[in-house]
Amino acid sequence: MTPLRLLMSRLGAQAARLLAPRDVQVVSWQRRSSGPPATFPISRGGGGSSYMEEMYFAWLENPRSVHKIRGHHVAQLDPLGILDADLDSFVPSDLITTIDKLAFYDLQEADLDKEFQLPTTTFIGGSESTLSLREIIRRLENTYCQHIGLEFMFINDVEQCQWIRQKFETPGIMQFSSQEKRTLLARLVRSMRFEDFLARKWSSEKRFGLEGCEVMIPALKTIIDKSSEMGIENVILGMPHRGRLNVLANVIRKDLEQIFCQFDPKLEAADEGSGDVKYHLGMYHERINRATNRNITLSLVANPSHLEAVDPVVQGKTKAEQFYRGDSEGKKVMSILVHGDAAFAGQGVVYETFHLSDLPSYTTNGTVHVVVNNQIGFTTDPRMARSSPYPTDVARVVNAPIFHVNADDPEAVIYVCSVAAEWRNTFNKDVVVDLVCYRRRGHNEMDEPMFTQPLMYKQIHRQVPVLKKYADRLIAEGTVTLQEFEEEIAKYDRICEEAYGRSKDKKILDIKHWLDSPWPGFFNVDGEPKSMTCPATGIPEDTLIHIGTVASSVPLEGFRIHTGLSRILRGRADMTRKRTADWALAEYMAFGSLLQEGIHVRLSGQDVERGTFSHRHHVLHDQDIDRRTCVPMNHLWPNQAPYTVCNSSLSEYGVLGFELGYAMASPNALVLWEAQFGDFHNTAQCIIDQFISTGQAKWVRHNGIVLLLPHGMEGMGPEHSSARPERFLQMSNDDSDAYPAFTEDFEVRQLYDCNWIVVNCSTPANYFHVLRRQILLPFRKPLIIFTPKSLLRHPEAKSSFDRMVSGTSFQRVIPEDGAAARTPEQVQRLIFCTGKVYYDLVKERSSQGLEEQVAITRLEQISPFPFDLVKQEADQYQGAELVWCQEEHKNMGYYDYISPRFMTILSRARPIWYVGRDPAAAPATGNRNTHLVSLKKFLDTAFSLQAFEGKTF
């Protein structure tokens, strides 16, 4: 590379001033082509004026064409030396100024030795105010085009750009002391020898080792050290499987014997649940940070194989930890996310998570992202894996600086990570460190990468490990001796061997030792609930009245609300006087009563502040003053817990993951996510499948997240009707064929044994109770609620305070309480149903005058299945035909779940007939008339007492 090859790529946004000679005069230049005159400093000696003019006007046309923007394209980032770190092979002409172009610019080679005055906007001079052009080029090349490539000039904040320039341009700023170098070497030894030890002991086991990017361990430790120095006390990490065991061992500092025993195929599981593979597990640990001698809490969040799924979960947990500490600026709690290059570019949840980073109710005040850039994804080359030049380009959407660094230069890596940590804790913004490295083995240790990347892996097989390179360098410069290096290796090998010996004594695997979010004091010392009872969930009537009064008022003086909202508030006041509650008011009372008891409530989702169906109105907006709002829920009591209600971005995957993480942090909070429509949860299916449904079984992690999913067949078309209850029920873990023992604690025990609770409430009172029960239970389970749409304003869908006052509780089953219940022996048909269809059935029964012949019983809690109460109902109507009626299609909804359970509890002595819509591919029709015809058809069948005569079950 000639000294001038990258001249243009070395010149900053102040190119003209940067190259101004010591003696300058300012003249006005009229460009040869059209355009306004520009002021430019010209050397009295003349020589380079034409060149200067060309360069200046090029900068005027495109200020982004110069070195701080383009230098990273030609930086030496690939440790293998065979690939460009970016995929943009086209290098614009303004980046190349070869020796033969000097004449074109009226510049001669002798001009390289002229000295120029340095402007205040550059830091390359250090204490010097002038430098030769040759030295300017050399220093800029050393800064921007060696083993570090910087992307930051897209940031539209001068202070931040100058901060970065100062951190990298200042001469000698990347100097390390002997002790710092020795510490780095010791950390590299631990990182590499850990992988070597696992490879020797379990050569045929998958472990997704870190070989090729061993520098990630000292990189993470540096970020933590620097953050601790700047006041951080709690760091929450998320990462994929590659390198996880190494991070657990050498960053989190999990006992090595607990890691090694995971490789024992004879190890028995002692805890509840099915567990997970070792490279998915998490960990929580409090320890002293040796670099700062300060306490640090580290939490590595468990993650499934869905690589980036943990990103929003980590952010939610971080936000919650900040909230409970009162750390509104992120000065005590922060997050680190580790990514793979292919996943960072390919997984949409990465963008969704970035998109939350600066939203008021979701920001975590900056995250350090570390990309382990193997330059390959499983078997896929980068050119087939992304359309952007770098895998990190997604971070540009939030103006996060991106630091690319050659992972075979440990000191460059450590410096970049230190700057990244300092950036995050100075500006409270995201930052990306791109560790350009390689993967020494295949996707896993059993994989053969030569099938698909033969040339790359030929080079990798020749590649000298980074530990040897760095050790040789330190030995050559006299920082360490060969003997000291070998002793450091022997010391760590001995630690591993001793831990391996202890691991053989372990016979039982305790999954709870890998818990990433413990709740001290919530469970007993064995991790079991302190009781197996749940108190009544009703509250005193004066509390109901107080909440109803606040809910129907505006607590702030001079706050003018919309006239339509005034009408809604008057309606609430009227209901409160009449001792009744509709859906919105019952929810208000559940939330408000929990706030009084010190329980933080957080409701998040699309349009939740007003409510998709304009029923909630938890945030009032002043009609005269822009952005003036009021949340009456936060004005209930002087010492209440805070209430957070926040409209989310138009994301399900990212936001639901965030709220799940938020709910992980504490059991003493009610955290709810509401879908705009119930079926929209399917874009968050990964979070539901991998975390919510299975989280406790895999990771012994309790979580009380509540999903509110609007559901109901109301003629709104296939996309706005079904919340897909069949999917949640299919994933419920209760056994359809096991006849349970009805013990005294059966109701609570059943809840404790399930993986989640699925309900479809038909009354506001039951909705109120199930929300309060979620907190009063002695454990936490995810709660799935299919919420109504038309019932929000249905005149019959109201509850008396009598069903909500002290002593009342959630009703898993609401039995028939009309004429049929008074003469059960005369009842010919007992219809079981759930949710909104109950009101259709009651209306149809009344119109046909069948109140004494047909009883209707509602299943409010569908899973776990209320075997005991269903049996009571069936036994009460011994002579009645049993029918399950649903408005969903037969292959959807609840029938496939309830049918085998009915058969079990009835000992297969009586059939349970199906009434509802026929099987279909789509959840609902898009034609209003077809909807009404099918509704009438199944209602007619439900009350046709001869419908099943002569049929066999």
Short mmCIF file of N, CA, C and O in Angstrom, two decimals, residues 732-741 750 865 867 896-908:
data_model
loop_
_atom_site.label_atom_id
_atom_site.label_comp_id
_atom_site.label_asym_id
_atom_site.label_seq_id
_atom_site.Cartn_x
_atom_site.Cartn_y
_atom_site.Cartn_z
N SER A 732 -50.58 -27.48 27.07
CA SER A 732 -50.79 -27.65 28.51
C SER A 732 -50.39 -29.05 28.92
O SER A 732 -50.65 -30.03 28.21
N ASN A 733 -49.76 -29.18 30.08
CA ASN A 733 -49.13 -30.45 30.44
C ASN A 733 -49.97 -31.36 31.33
O ASN A 733 -49.49 -32.38 31.81
N ASP A 734 -51.24 -31.00 31.61
CA ASP A 734 -52.04 -31.90 32.45
C ASP A 734 -52.47 -33.12 31.64
O ASP A 734 -52.72 -33.04 30.44
N ASP A 735 -52.54 -34.26 32.29
CA ASP A 735 -52.79 -35.54 31.64
C ASP A 735 -54.28 -35.75 31.45
O ASP A 735 -55.05 -35.79 32.43
N SER A 736 -54.71 -35.91 30.21
CA SER A 736 -56.14 -36.08 29.93
C SER A 736 -56.67 -37.42 30.41
O SER A 736 -57.88 -37.57 30.62
N ASP A 737 -55.81 -38.41 30.60
CA ASP A 737 -56.26 -39.75 30.94
C ASP A 737 -56.10 -40.10 32.42
O ASP A 737 -56.50 -41.19 32.84
N ALA A 738 -55.53 -39.19 33.20
CA ALA A 738 -55.28 -39.48 34.62
C ALA A 738 -56.44 -38.97 35.45
O ALA A 738 -56.74 -37.78 35.48
N TYR A 739 -57.09 -39.92 36.15
CA TYR A 739 -58.21 -39.54 37.04
C TYR A 739 -57.60 -39.03 38.34
O TYR A 739 -56.97 -39.77 39.08
N PRO A 740 -57.79 -37.74 38.64
CA PRO A 740 -57.07 -37.17 39.79
C PRO A 740 -57.72 -37.52 41.12
O PRO A 740 -58.91 -37.87 41.19
N ALA A 741 -56.93 -37.44 42.17
CA ALA A 741 -57.44 -37.59 43.54
C ALA A 741 -57.85 -36.22 44.03
O ALA A 741 -57.06 -35.28 44.02
N GLN A 750 -53.23 -28.40 41.73
CA GLN A 750 -53.37 -28.54 40.28
C GLN A 750 -52.72 -27.36 39.55
O GLN A 750 -52.05 -27.53 38.53
N PHE A 865 -57.64 -28.48 33.86
CA PHE A 865 -59.05 -28.82 33.74
C PHE A 865 -59.68 -29.03 35.11
O PHE A 865 -59.14 -29.78 35.93
N PHE A 867 -61.51 -30.93 36.90
CA PHE A 867 -62.13 -32.25 36.95
C PHE A 867 -63.19 -32.34 38.06
O PHE A 867 -64.28 -32.89 37.84
N ASP A 896 -61.08 -30.45 21.33
CA ASP A 896 -60.09 -31.53 21.35
C ASP A 896 -59.40 -31.64 22.71
O ASP A 896 -58.87 -32.70 23.06
N TYR A 897 -59.39 -30.56 23.47
CA TYR A 897 -58.79 -30.59 24.81
C TYR A 897 -59.78 -31.13 25.84
O TYR A 897 -59.43 -32.00 26.65
N ILE A 898 -61.00 -30.63 25.82
CA ILE A 898 -61.95 -31.01 26.88
C ILE A 898 -62.52 -32.41 26.70
O ILE A 898 -62.84 -33.09 27.68
N SER A 899 -62.65 -32.87 25.46
CA SER A 899 -63.33 -34.14 25.20
C SER A 899 -62.70 -35.33 25.93
O SER A 899 -63.39 -36.06 26.64
N PRO A 900 -61.38 -35.58 25.79
CA PRO A 900 -60.82 -36.73 26.50
C PRO A 900 -60.86 -36.56 28.01
O PRO A 900 -60.95 -37.55 28.75
N ARG A 901 -60.85 -35.35 28.50
CA ARG A 901 -60.92 -35.14 29.95
C ARG A 901 -62.32 -35.39 30.47
O ARG A 901 -62.48 -35.90 31.58
N PHE A 902 -63.33 -35.03 29.69
CA PHE A 902 -64.69 -35.40 30.06
C PHE A 902 -64.83 -36.91 30.11
O PHE A 902 -65.45 -37.47 31.03
N MET A 903 -64.25 -37.58 29.13
CA MET A 903 -64.35 -39.04 29.09
C MET A 903 -63.69 -39.66 30.32
O MET A 903 -64.18 -40.64 30.88
N THR A 904 -62.59 -39.07 30.76
CA THR A 904 -61.90 -39.60 31.93
C THR A 904 -62.75 -39.42 33.18
O THR A 904 -62.94 -40.36 33.96
N ILE A 905 -63.28 -38.23 33.39
CA ILE A 905 -64.03 -37.96 34.62
C ILE A 905 -65.38 -38.66 34.63
O ILE A 905 -65.94 -38.96 35.68
N LEU A 906 -65.93 -38.97 33.44
CA LEU A 906 -67.20 -39.70 33.34
C LEU A 906 -66.99 -41.20 33.22
O LEU A 906 -67.96 -41.94 33.03
N SER A 907 -65.71 -41.62 33.32
CA SER A 907 -65.36 -43.04 33.17
C SER A 907 -65.91 -43.61 31.87
O SER A 907 -66.28 -44.78 31.79
N ARG A 908 -66.01 -42.77 30.88
CA ARG A 908 -66.50 -43.13 29.54
C ARG A 908 -67.90 -43.72 29.56
O ARG A 908 -68.30 -44.44 28.65
#
